[in-house]
Amino acid sequence: MVFWDPGILNRGRLNVRSPDAAAVGVEEPLDVAPHTARPQSELRSRYLVEFTLVLALYFLAGRVGLAVPFTSGNVSPVWPPAGIALAAVLLVGDRIWPAIAVGAFLVNFLSPLPPSAAVGIALGNAAGPLVGAWLLRRVPGFQATLTRLRDALGLVVLGGLGGTAVSATVGTAVLFSARVDAWSNFGSAWLMWWLGDAMGVLMIAPLALTFRRLLAIRERLRLLELAGLSAGAILVCALIFEGRFGLSGGGNVLALGVLPFVIWGALRFEASGAASVALLIGAIAVWETAHGSGPFVLTTPLRNAALLQSFLGVVAVSGLSVAALVSERTALVRRDAAREARRQGEARYREIAETASEGIWMLDSDLLTCFANRRMAEMLGVTVEAMLGKPVLDFLDDRDAEQMRATLSRRKLGVSECYEARYRRQDGSEVWARVSSTPSIGAGGAFEGVLAMVSDITEQKRAETERRAALDRIALLSRAVEQTADSVLVADREGIIEYVNPAFEATTGYTWNEAVGQTPRILKSGQHDEAFYRTLWDEILAGRPFRGTLVNRKKGGELYWASQTITPITTDDGSVVHFVSVLRDITEVRRQHEQEVHLQLARNVQQQFYKVGLSVPGLDIAAAAHPAAETGGDYFDFIEAPGGRVYVAIGDASGHGLSSALVMATTRAYVRSFAAMELEVGEILTRVNAMLSADLEGNRFVTMLLLGFDPAGGSLSYASAGHVPGYLLKGAGAAACAMDATGPPMGLFPDCRFAGASLSLAPGDLIVLLTDGVTEAGNPAEDEFGKDRAIECVIARRDRPACRVAEDICQAARAFAGDEPQHDDMTTVVIKVDTFGPAARTPGAIGAS
């Protein structure tokens, strides 16, 4: 399995010249590894393509290398994969080594070698190119285009002979460790392996590194010449190496007949031409020699291979050396020509150009500066001498480099243009210029250079930028005012409305056409006196803002509360010219505030209901109350009458909020008043009902369950006005009795009479009283808690104190509801009977806690 690290980015970066870049003298880094700013997905995709391509090329080249008939023990006299591997590392970077290793393993694994040997050879074949590339990077300014003699010789010596020694040493050692016979002995095998890898580097790597130059050829005559060169080289090789033509027996010297074609390719097409011809010659020579034909077939395969390698080395090194010398000579001639052109240009145009108010910039055919006047140099903050011989890209802002490359390419096609460009001054400041660029075309249609007239528009650009920024701010402000939720009104000094935003229309009901031209009096509600408005106008006319809360009137007549700010707009001398009024409708906010005040009052009232307690010998009485978020009308009360009777009440007023709390407060007062008269529970509810029927309006009502305890008789009596049933649980735990309603809710029927019922009590009995907030508590599945779950909760906890049991019922109901909000108050009263009756009553035994 191959692992790769996207952070390992091209540890070996080479500077190569593209055809266009070479013309302007710009070094382009051939950084095949992606830039770190690119997305990780793009890095992985690119690496996958590179990995697959190198792996495939290496594998195919390896199969071809092993197909040579006189290959012995996986040691070939010419090993093309070595050249592919070195070129891949130089072009892509060290991170491509896994593809080389996998390709080498597959090639050797599919040959008659043990898998362990295939792994060892693969590692050696991957290490060799890495070492060779490392050595080449030590060459000062090494360029993979091989346009200099030292670069070509570096590839021959360091890449062809240096790195391959590592692969040969590792590979030969692995073969002999695996007892694979290769050639005659270790020394001959190592030498053959080393020279075979070296020949692969010399035959393949130069063409791979310079192949882009062949692809850049577009002229028809040069393409025909390249085709003729290739055909001639193939024909001569066939005559020399193919035995059927009868020339192969002419001796080794005859093989040198191919050198003119190599020199031809080097002279006309430089390194790429020499490399392509050398590869054609090498392929034919290797194939024919391996099949027993040609001048190198003499005695033993080892000697034949050595002669073949010597021949290939001479051909490759000769071609690369001549090509490098030609390239260096061509570059020197171009530089001399550029200098001469500069001298001529200066003499021709200096007198006119030096007096021009605009910058004049001339480029030669290689797009190098051959003339610039003083105005142009002043624009860029340099001297004229510093500009000469420099490409235009050296002075361009980096952000416009790619666009300028395209522009210069159009100049070569004869296109004239006017455009704006950004240049970078020597001090780092930015210069904007308007450029009129015209190409210079010779008599034969050849491109000779570019003449550019350059005008400094930096100040114009700065003013335009500031104007655009101001317009953007105005547009932003306009959008903010148009889209704000607050009403905005702009009026002149006399109060005439000149602008309203859409929120004003939505709030007041007045459209733009209805409001503009009017005064803010259209909003006057009549709720404020004239003195209030005089004070307002005095403030804003004095240049001070006004802030306040007003009652305004909408177009339809409805009143609404508005939080309003009026700000005067003044000139530089302080004169008020306009007013801006921002209004926010706070009617709903005030309404909500009033509701919150009412709810808080209701909560305070309700909390007073819960501050009751009672201690009765033989009885354990307790209650638990959990109000909902919106206060309801739940109520419970413990009352001790003068004659020794004890009353326990639990009730619920319809509705929510302050009104329900006040209704329950009134009901509580009535119940306590009539209980003080020691009346029966049914009579108490009858009288309370009569009082409430006269007080309540709008179908309001109160449900209540009232219990009366008689310590002397050891019994209780109850009456229920439409309330949730209470339950008496006997000592065994069963629901012995449900205390159902004995009449309708109070407040609906003024003449209704309520009957009472009696129940006997015994030690161990337990009484449970609830409100509907407990039984109707619902869960997300819309199931209700119900009375059965409440009774089960009581039975399971009947050994606990009454206060714990009452609280547990409420908690169980809330747990059953889950995430559902509590919609109603929950109130429970629990009474446990210990010893209740005549024996339990002692003087002073009953008292409020």
mmCIF file with all atom_site columns, N, CA and C in Angstrom, residues 517-570:
data_model
loop_
_atom_site.group_PDB
_atom_site.id
_atom_site.type_symbol
_atom_site.label_atom_id
_atom_site.label_alt_id
_atom_site.label_comp_id
_atom_site.label_asym_id
_atom_site.label_entity_id
_atom_site.label_seq_id
_atom_site.pdbx_PDB_ins_code
_atom_site.Cartn_x
_atom_site.Cartn_y
_atom_site.Cartn_z
_atom_site.occupancy
_atom_site.B_iso_or_equiv
_atom_site.pdbx_formal_charge
_atom_site.auth_seq_id
_atom_site.auth_comp_id
_atom_site.auth_asym_id
_atom_site.auth_atom_id
_atom_site.pdbx_PDB_model_num
ATOM 1   N N  . GLY A 1 517 ? -44.935 65.437 1.471  1.00 0.00 ? 517 GLY A N  1
ATOM 2   C CA . GLY A 1 517 ? -45.622 66.719 1.271  1.00 0.00 ? 517 GLY A CA 1
ATOM 3   C C  . GLY A 1 517 ? -46.488 67.106 2.442  1.00 0.00 ? 517 GLY A C  1
ATOM 4   N N  . GLN A 1 518 ? -46.807 66.171 3.329  1.00 0.00 ? 518 GLN A N  1
ATOM 5   C CA . GLN A 1 518 ? -47.573 66.454 4.532  1.00 0.00 ? 518 GLN A CA 1
ATOM 6   C C  . GLN A 1 518 ? -46.611 66.791 5.671  1.00 0.00 ? 518 GLN A C  1
ATOM 7   N N  . THR A 1 519 ? -47.175 67.042 6.838  1.00 0.00 ? 519 THR A N  1
ATOM 8   C CA . THR A 1 519 ? -46.374 67.257 8.046  1.00 0.00 ? 519 THR A CA 1
ATOM 9   C C  . THR A 1 519 ? -46.646 66.114 9.019  1.00 0.00 ? 519 THR A C  1
ATOM 10  N N  . PRO A 1 520 ? -45.794 65.940 10.025 1.00 0.00 ? 520 PRO A N  1
ATOM 11  C CA . PRO A 1 520 ? -46.037 64.874 11.014 1.00 0.00 ? 520 PRO A CA 1
ATOM 12  C C  . PRO A 1 520 ? -47.340 65.005 11.768 1.00 0.00 ? 520 PRO A C  1
ATOM 13  N N  . ARG A 1 521 ? -48.097 66.107 11.538 1.00 0.00 ? 521 ARG A N  1
ATOM 14  C CA . ARG A 1 521 ? -49.390 66.248 12.217 1.00 0.00 ? 521 ARG A CA 1
ATOM 15  C C  . ARG A 1 521 ? -50.375 65.158 11.804 1.00 0.00 ? 521 ARG A C  1
ATOM 16  N N  . ILE A 1 522 ? -50.131 64.502 10.670 1.00 0.00 ? 522 ILE A N  1
ATOM 17  C CA . ILE A 1 522 ? -51.039 63.423 10.264 1.00 0.00 ? 522 ILE A CA 1
ATOM 18  C C  . ILE A 1 522 ? -51.004 62.273 11.270 1.00 0.00 ? 522 ILE A C  1
ATOM 19  N N  . LEU A 1 523 ? -49.953 62.223 12.121 1.00 0.00 ? 523 LEU A N  1
ATOM 20  C CA . LEU A 1 523 ? -49.850 61.173 13.132 1.00 0.00 ? 523 LEU A CA 1
ATOM 21  C C  . LEU A 1 523 ? -50.358 61.627 14.492 1.00 0.00 ? 523 LEU A C  1
ATOM 22  N N  . LYS A 1 524 ? -50.778 62.891 14.600 1.00 0.00 ? 524 LYS A N  1
ATOM 23  C CA . LYS A 1 524 ? -51.162 63.442 15.893 1.00 0.00 ? 524 LYS A CA 1
ATOM 24  C C  . LYS A 1 524 ? -52.370 62.703 16.454 1.00 0.00 ? 524 LYS A C  1
ATOM 25  N N  . SER A 1 525 ? -52.249 62.291 17.731 1.00 0.00 ? 525 SER A N  1
ATOM 26  C CA . SER A 1 525 ? -53.297 61.463 18.348 1.00 0.00 ? 525 SER A CA 1
ATOM 27  C C  . SER A 1 525 ? -54.239 62.257 19.228 1.00 0.00 ? 525 SER A C  1
ATOM 28  N N  . GLY A 1 526 ? -53.839 63.467 19.660 1.00 0.00 ? 526 GLY A N  1
ATOM 29  C CA . GLY A 1 526 ? -54.652 64.223 20.602 1.00 0.00 ? 526 GLY A CA 1
ATOM 30  C C  . GLY A 1 526 ? -54.411 63.833 22.040 1.00 0.00 ? 526 GLY A C  1
ATOM 31  N N  . GLN A 1 527 ? -53.471 62.894 22.251 1.00 0.00 ? 527 GLN A N  1
ATOM 32  C CA . GLN A 1 527 ? -53.190 62.451 23.622 1.00 0.00 ? 527 GLN A CA 1
ATOM 33  C C  . GLN A 1 527 ? -52.166 63.341 24.314 1.00 0.00 ? 527 GLN A C  1
ATOM 34  N N  . HIS A 1 528 ? -51.506 64.228 23.570 1.00 0.00 ? 528 HIS A N  1
ATOM 35  C CA . HIS A 1 528 ? -50.504 65.126 24.159 1.00 0.00 ? 528 HIS A CA 1
ATOM 36  C C  . HIS A 1 528 ? -50.967 66.562 23.949 1.00 0.00 ? 528 HIS A C  1
ATOM 37  N N  . ASP A 1 529 ? -50.700 67.406 24.946 1.00 0.00 ? 529 ASP A N  1
ATOM 38  C CA . ASP A 1 529 ? -51.161 68.791 24.855 1.00 0.00 ? 529 ASP A CA 1
ATOM 39  C C  . ASP A 1 529 ? -50.200 69.621 24.010 1.00 0.00 ? 529 ASP A C  1
ATOM 40  N N  . GLU A 1 530 ? -50.586 70.880 23.749 1.00 0.00 ? 530 GLU A N  1
ATOM 41  C CA . GLU A 1 530 ? -49.780 71.763 22.915 1.00 0.00 ? 530 GLU A CA 1
ATOM 42  C C  . GLU A 1 530 ? -48.445 72.099 23.559 1.00 0.00 ? 530 GLU A C  1
ATOM 43  N N  . ALA A 1 531 ? -48.397 72.154 24.870 1.00 0.00 ? 531 ALA A N  1
ATOM 44  C CA . ALA A 1 531 ? -47.133 72.452 25.560 1.00 0.00 ? 531 ALA A CA 1
ATOM 45  C C  . ALA A 1 531 ? -46.096 71.371 25.267 1.00 0.00 ? 531 ALA A C  1
ATOM 46  N N  . PHE A 1 532 ? -46.546 70.113 25.178 1.00 0.00 ? 532 PHE A N  1
ATOM 47  C CA . PHE A 1 532 ? -45.625 69.010 24.866 1.00 0.00 ? 532 PHE A CA 1
ATOM 48  C C  . PHE A 1 532 ? -44.991 69.217 23.494 1.00 0.00 ? 532 PHE A C  1
ATOM 49  N N  . TYR A 1 533 ? -45.800 69.580 22.489 1.00 0.00 ? 533 TYR A N  1
ATOM 50  C CA . TYR A 1 533 ? -45.269 69.758 21.141 1.00 0.00 ? 533 TYR A CA 1
ATOM 51  C C  . TYR A 1 533 ? -44.374 70.990 21.044 1.00 0.00 ? 533 TYR A C  1
ATOM 52  N N  . ARG A 1 534 ? -44.704 72.069 21.806 1.00 0.00 ? 534 ARG A N  1
ATOM 53  C CA . ARG A 1 534 ? -43.845 73.249 21.789 1.00 0.00 ? 534 ARG A CA 1
ATOM 54  C C  . ARG A 1 534 ? -42.457 72.910 22.336 1.00 0.00 ? 534 ARG A C  1
ATOM 55  N N  . THR A 1 535 ? -42.442 72.152 23.413 1.00 0.00 ? 535 THR A N  1
ATOM 56  C CA . THR A 1 535 ? -41.147 71.742 23.978 1.00 0.00 ? 535 THR A CA 1
ATOM 57  C C  . THR A 1 535 ? -40.353 70.907 22.981 1.00 0.00 ? 535 THR A C  1
ATOM 58  N N  . LEU A 1 536 ? -41.035 70.000 22.286 1.00 0.00 ? 536 LEU A N  1
ATOM 59  C CA . LEU A 1 536 ? -40.374 69.153 21.281 1.00 0.00 ? 536 LEU A CA 1
ATOM 60  C C  . LEU A 1 536 ? -39.722 70.002 20.194 1.00 0.00 ? 536 LEU A C  1
ATOM 61  N N  . TRP A 1 537 ? -40.470 70.993 19.642 1.00 0.00 ? 537 TRP A N  1
ATOM 62  C CA . TRP A 1 537 ? -39.943 71.830 18.559 1.00 0.00 ? 537 TRP A CA 1
ATOM 63  C C  . TRP A 1 537 ? -38.820 72.733 19.046 1.00 0.00 ? 537 TRP A C  1
ATOM 64  N N  . ASP A 1 538 ? -38.925 73.215 20.272 1.00 0.00 ? 538 ASP A N  1
ATOM 65  C CA . ASP A 1 538 ? -37.841 74.045 20.808 1.00 0.00 ? 538 ASP A CA 1
ATOM 66  C C  . ASP A 1 538 ? -36.532 73.257 20.876 1.00 0.00 ? 538 ASP A C  1
ATOM 67  N N  . GLU A 1 539 ? -36.627 71.987 21.249 1.00 0.00 ? 539 GLU A N  1
ATOM 68  C CA . GLU A 1 539 ? -35.427 71.151 21.360 1.00 0.00 ? 539 GLU A CA 1
ATOM 69  C C  . GLU A 1 539 ? -34.776 70.941 20.001 1.00 0.00 ? 539 GLU A C  1
ATOM 70  N N  . ILE A 1 540 ? -35.551 70.500 19.015 1.00 0.00 ? 540 ILE A N  1
ATOM 71  C CA . ILE A 1 540 ? -34.949 70.111 17.747 1.00 0.00 ? 540 ILE A CA 1
ATOM 72  C C  . ILE A 1 540 ? -34.515 71.334 16.930 1.00 0.00 ? 540 ILE A C  1
ATOM 73  N N  . LEU A 1 541 ? -35.226 72.471 17.047 1.00 0.00 ? 541 LEU A N  1
ATOM 74  C CA . LEU A 1 541 ? -34.796 73.678 16.347 1.00 0.00 ? 541 LEU A CA 1
ATOM 75  C C  . LEU A 1 541 ? -33.515 74.241 16.946 1.00 0.00 ? 541 LEU A C  1
ATOM 76  N N  . ALA A 1 542 ? -33.254 73.914 18.201 1.00 0.00 ? 542 ALA A N  1
ATOM 77  C CA . ALA A 1 542 ? -31.998 74.330 18.835 1.00 0.00 ? 542 ALA A CA 1
ATOM 78  C C  . ALA A 1 542 ? -30.843 73.402 18.468 1.00 0.00 ? 542 ALA A C  1
ATOM 79  N N  . GLY A 1 543 ? -31.129 72.396 17.650 1.00 0.00 ? 543 GLY A N  1
ATOM 80  C CA . GLY A 1 543 ? -30.075 71.482 17.215 1.00 0.00 ? 543 GLY A CA 1
ATOM 81  C C  . GLY A 1 543 ? -29.852 70.317 18.145 1.00 0.00 ? 543 GLY A C  1
ATOM 82  N N  . ARG A 1 544 ? -30.753 70.126 19.122 1.00 0.00 ? 544 ARG A N  1
ATOM 83  C CA . ARG A 1 544 ? -30.609 69.017 20.065 1.00 0.00 ? 544 ARG A CA 1
ATOM 84  C C  . ARG A 1 544 ? -31.594 67.902 19.714 1.00 0.00 ? 544 ARG A C  1
ATOM 85  N N  . PRO A 1 545 ? -31.175 66.656 19.802 1.00 0.00 ? 545 PRO A N  1
ATOM 86  C CA . PRO A 1 545 ? -32.091 65.551 19.482 1.00 0.00 ? 545 PRO A CA 1
ATOM 87  C C  . PRO A 1 545 ? -33.174 65.408 20.555 1.00 0.00 ? 545 PRO A C  1
ATOM 88  N N  . PHE A 1 546 ? -34.314 64.908 20.135 1.00 0.00 ? 546 PHE A N  1
ATOM 89  C CA . PHE A 1 546 ? -35.427 64.643 21.047 1.00 0.00 ? 546 PHE A CA 1
ATOM 90  C C  . PHE A 1 546 ? -35.651 63.146 21.133 1.00 0.00 ? 546 PHE A C  1
ATOM 91  N N  . ARG A 1 547 ? -35.818 62.659 22.337 1.00 0.00 ? 547 ARG A N  1
ATOM 92  C CA . ARG A 1 547 ? -36.131 61.242 22.561 1.00 0.00 ? 547 ARG A CA 1
ATOM 93  C C  . ARG A 1 547 ? -37.316 61.175 23.502 1.00 0.00 ? 547 ARG A C  1
ATOM 94  N N  . GLY A 1 548 ? -38.290 60.355 23.156 1.00 0.00 ? 548 GLY A N  1
ATOM 95  C CA . GLY A 1 548 ? -39.452 60.222 24.006 1.00 0.00 ? 548 GLY A CA 1
ATOM 96  C C  . GLY A 1 548 ? -40.394 59.138 23.517 1.00 0.00 ? 548 GLY A C  1
ATOM 97  N N  . THR A 1 549 ? -41.434 58.930 24.308 1.00 0.00 ? 549 THR A N  1
ATOM 98  C CA . THR A 1 549 ? -42.460 57.948 23.965 1.00 0.00 ? 549 THR A CA 1
ATOM 99  C C  . THR A 1 549 ? -43.767 58.692 23.736 1.00 0.00 ? 549 THR A C  1
ATOM 100 N N  . LEU A 1 550 ? -44.331 58.495 22.539 1.00 0.00 ? 550 LEU A N  1
ATOM 101 C CA . LEU A 1 550 ? -45.526 59.229 22.150 1.00 0.00 ? 550 LEU A CA 1
ATOM 102 C C  . LEU A 1 550 ? -46.645 58.253 21.810 1.00 0.00 ? 550 LEU A C  1
ATOM 103 N N  . VAL A 1 551 ? -47.856 58.783 21.874 1.00 0.00 ? 551 VAL A N  1
ATOM 104 C CA . VAL A 1 551 ? -49.019 58.055 21.369 1.00 0.00 ? 551 VAL A CA 1
ATOM 105 C C  . VAL A 1 551 ? -49.372 58.668 20.024 1.00 0.00 ? 551 VAL A C  1
ATOM 106 N N  . ASN A 1 552 ? -49.278 57.889 18.948 1.00 0.00 ? 552 ASN A N  1
ATOM 107 C CA . ASN A 1 552 ? -49.596 58.357 17.607 1.00 0.00 ? 552 ASN A CA 1
ATOM 108 C C  . ASN A 1 552 ? -50.866 57.685 17.102 1.00 0.00 ? 552 ASN A C  1
ATOM 109 N N  . ARG A 1 553 ? -51.365 58.211 16.003 1.00 0.00 ? 553 ARG A N  1
ATOM 110 C CA . ARG A 1 553 ? -52.576 57.666 15.414 1.00 0.00 ? 553 ARG A CA 1
ATOM 111 C C  . ARG A 1 553 ? -52.270 57.186 13.998 1.00 0.00 ? 553 ARG A C  1
ATOM 112 N N  . LYS A 1 554 ? -52.702 55.981 13.662 1.00 0.00 ? 554 LYS A N  1
ATOM 113 C CA . LYS A 1 554 ? -52.516 55.439 12.331 1.00 0.00 ? 554 LYS A CA 1
ATOM 114 C C  . LYS A 1 554 ? -53.558 55.997 11.381 1.00 0.00 ? 554 LYS A C  1
ATOM 115 N N  . LYS A 1 555 ? -53.395 55.712 10.111 1.00 0.00 ? 555 LYS A N  1
ATOM 116 C CA . LYS A 1 555 ? -54.325 56.193 9.103  1.00 0.00 ? 555 LYS A CA 1
ATOM 117 C C  . LYS A 1 555 ? -55.736 55.694 9.391  1.00 0.00 ? 555 LYS A C  1
ATOM 118 N N  . GLY A 1 556 ? -55.867 54.449 9.878  1.00 0.00 ? 556 GLY A N  1
ATOM 119 C CA . GLY A 1 556 ? -57.180 53.882 10.160 1.00 0.00 ? 556 GLY A CA 1
ATOM 120 C C  . GLY A 1 556 ? -57.789 54.370 11.452 1.00 0.00 ? 556 GLY A C  1
ATOM 121 N N  . GLY A 1 557 ? -57.091 55.208 12.226 1.00 0.00 ? 557 GLY A N  1
ATOM 122 C CA . GLY A 1 557 ? -57.628 55.751 13.462 1.00 0.00 ? 557 GLY A CA 1
ATOM 123 C C  . GLY A 1 557 ? -57.132 55.059 14.710 1.00 0.00 ? 557 GLY A C  1
ATOM 124 N N  . GLU A 1 558 ? -56.462 53.900 14.571 1.00 0.00 ? 558 GLU A N  1
ATOM 125 C CA . GLU A 1 558 ? -55.992 53.200 15.762 1.00 0.00 ? 558 GLU A CA 1
ATOM 126 C C  . GLU A 1 558 ? -54.833 53.961 16.399 1.00 0.00 ? 558 GLU A C  1
ATOM 127 N N  . LEU A 1 559 ? -54.818 53.970 17.728 1.00 0.00 ? 559 LEU A N  1
ATOM 128 C CA . LEU A 1 559 ? -53.722 54.579 18.470 1.00 0.00 ? 559 LEU A CA 1
ATOM 129 C C  . LEU A 1 559 ? -52.640 53.535 18.712 1.00 0.00 ? 559 LEU A C  1
ATOM 130 N N  . TYR A 1 560 ? -51.386 54.008 18.716 1.00 0.00 ? 560 TYR A N  1
ATOM 131 C CA . TYR A 1 560 ? -50.286 53.094 19.028 1.00 0.00 ? 560 TYR A CA 1
ATOM 132 C C  . TYR A 1 560 ? -49.187 53.868 19.732 1.00 0.00 ? 560 TYR A C  1
ATOM 133 N N  . TRP A 1 561 ? -48.466 53.176 20.579 1.00 0.00 ? 561 TRP A N  1
ATOM 134 C CA . TRP A 1 561 ? -47.355 53.761 21.314 1.00 0.00 ? 561 TRP A CA 1
ATOM 135 C C  . TRP A 1 561 ? -46.106 53.689 20.443 1.00 0.00 ? 561 TRP A C  1
ATOM 136 N N  . ALA A 1 562 ? -45.319 54.757 20.424 1.00 0.00 ? 562 ALA A N  1
ATOM 137 C CA . ALA A 1 562 ? -44.107 54.797 19.598 1.00 0.00 ? 562 ALA A CA 1
ATOM 138 C C  . ALA A 1 562 ? -42.957 55.367 20.422 1.00 0.00 ? 562 ALA A C  1
ATOM 139 N N  . SER A 1 563 ? -41.824 54.670 20.366 1.00 0.00 ? 563 SER A N  1
ATOM 140 C CA . SER A 1 563 ? -40.578 55.203 20.909 1.00 0.00 ? 563 SER A CA 1
ATOM 141 C C  . SER A 1 563 ? -39.926 55.992 19.786 1.00 0.00 ? 563 SER A C  1
ATOM 142 N N  . GLN A 1 564 ? -39.787 57.313 19.955 1.00 0.00 ? 564 GLN A N  1
ATOM 143 C CA . GLN A 1 564 ? -39.419 58.179 18.837 1.00 0.00 ? 564 GLN A CA 1
ATOM 144 C C  . GLN A 1 564 ? -38.163 58.981 19.163 1.00 0.00 ? 564 GLN A C  1
ATOM 145 N N  . THR A 1 565 ? -37.265 59.043 18.153 1.00 0.00 ? 565 THR A N  1
ATOM 146 C CA . THR A 1 565 ? -36.069 59.882 18.235 1.00 0.00 ? 565 THR A CA 1
ATOM 147 C C  . THR A 1 565 ? -36.080 60.815 17.036 1.00 0.00 ? 565 THR A C  1
ATOM 148 N N  . ILE A 1 566 ? -35.968 62.118 17.293 1.00 0.00 ? 566 ILE A N  1
ATOM 149 C CA . ILE A 1 566 ? -35.918 63.119 16.224 1.00 0.00 ? 566 ILE A CA 1
ATOM 150 C C  . ILE A 1 566 ? -34.557 63.786 16.288 1.00 0.00 ? 566 ILE A C  1
ATOM 151 N N  . THR A 1 567 ? -33.785 63.675 15.210 1.00 0.00 ? 567 THR A N  1
ATOM 152 C CA . THR A 1 567 ? -32.425 64.207 15.180 1.00 0.00 ? 567 THR A CA 1
ATOM 153 C C  . THR A 1 567 ? -32.333 65.312 14.151 1.00 0.00 ? 567 THR A C  1
ATOM 154 N N  . PRO A 1 568 ? -31.868 66.509 14.535 1.00 0.00 ? 568 PRO A N  1
ATOM 155 C CA . PRO A 1 568 ? -31.684 67.584 13.561 1.00 0.00 ? 568 PRO A CA 1
ATOM 156 C C  . PRO A 1 568 ? -30.455 67.305 12.686 1.00 0.00 ? 568 PRO A C  1
ATOM 157 N N  . ILE A 1 569 ? -30.530 67.638 11.399 1.00 0.00 ? 569 ILE A N  1
ATOM 158 C CA . ILE A 1 569 ? -29.393 67.568 10.487 1.00 0.00 ? 569 ILE A CA 1
ATOM 159 C C  . ILE A 1 569 ? -28.940 68.992 10.231 1.00 0.00 ? 569 ILE A C  1
ATOM 160 N N  . THR A 1 570 ? -27.674 69.271 10.518 1.00 0.00 ? 570 THR A N  1
ATOM 161 C CA . THR A 1 570 ? -27.168 70.638 10.452 1.00 0.00 ? 570 THR A CA 1
ATOM 162 C C  . THR A 1 570 ? -26.085 70.758 9.401  1.00 0.00 ? 570 THR A C  1
#
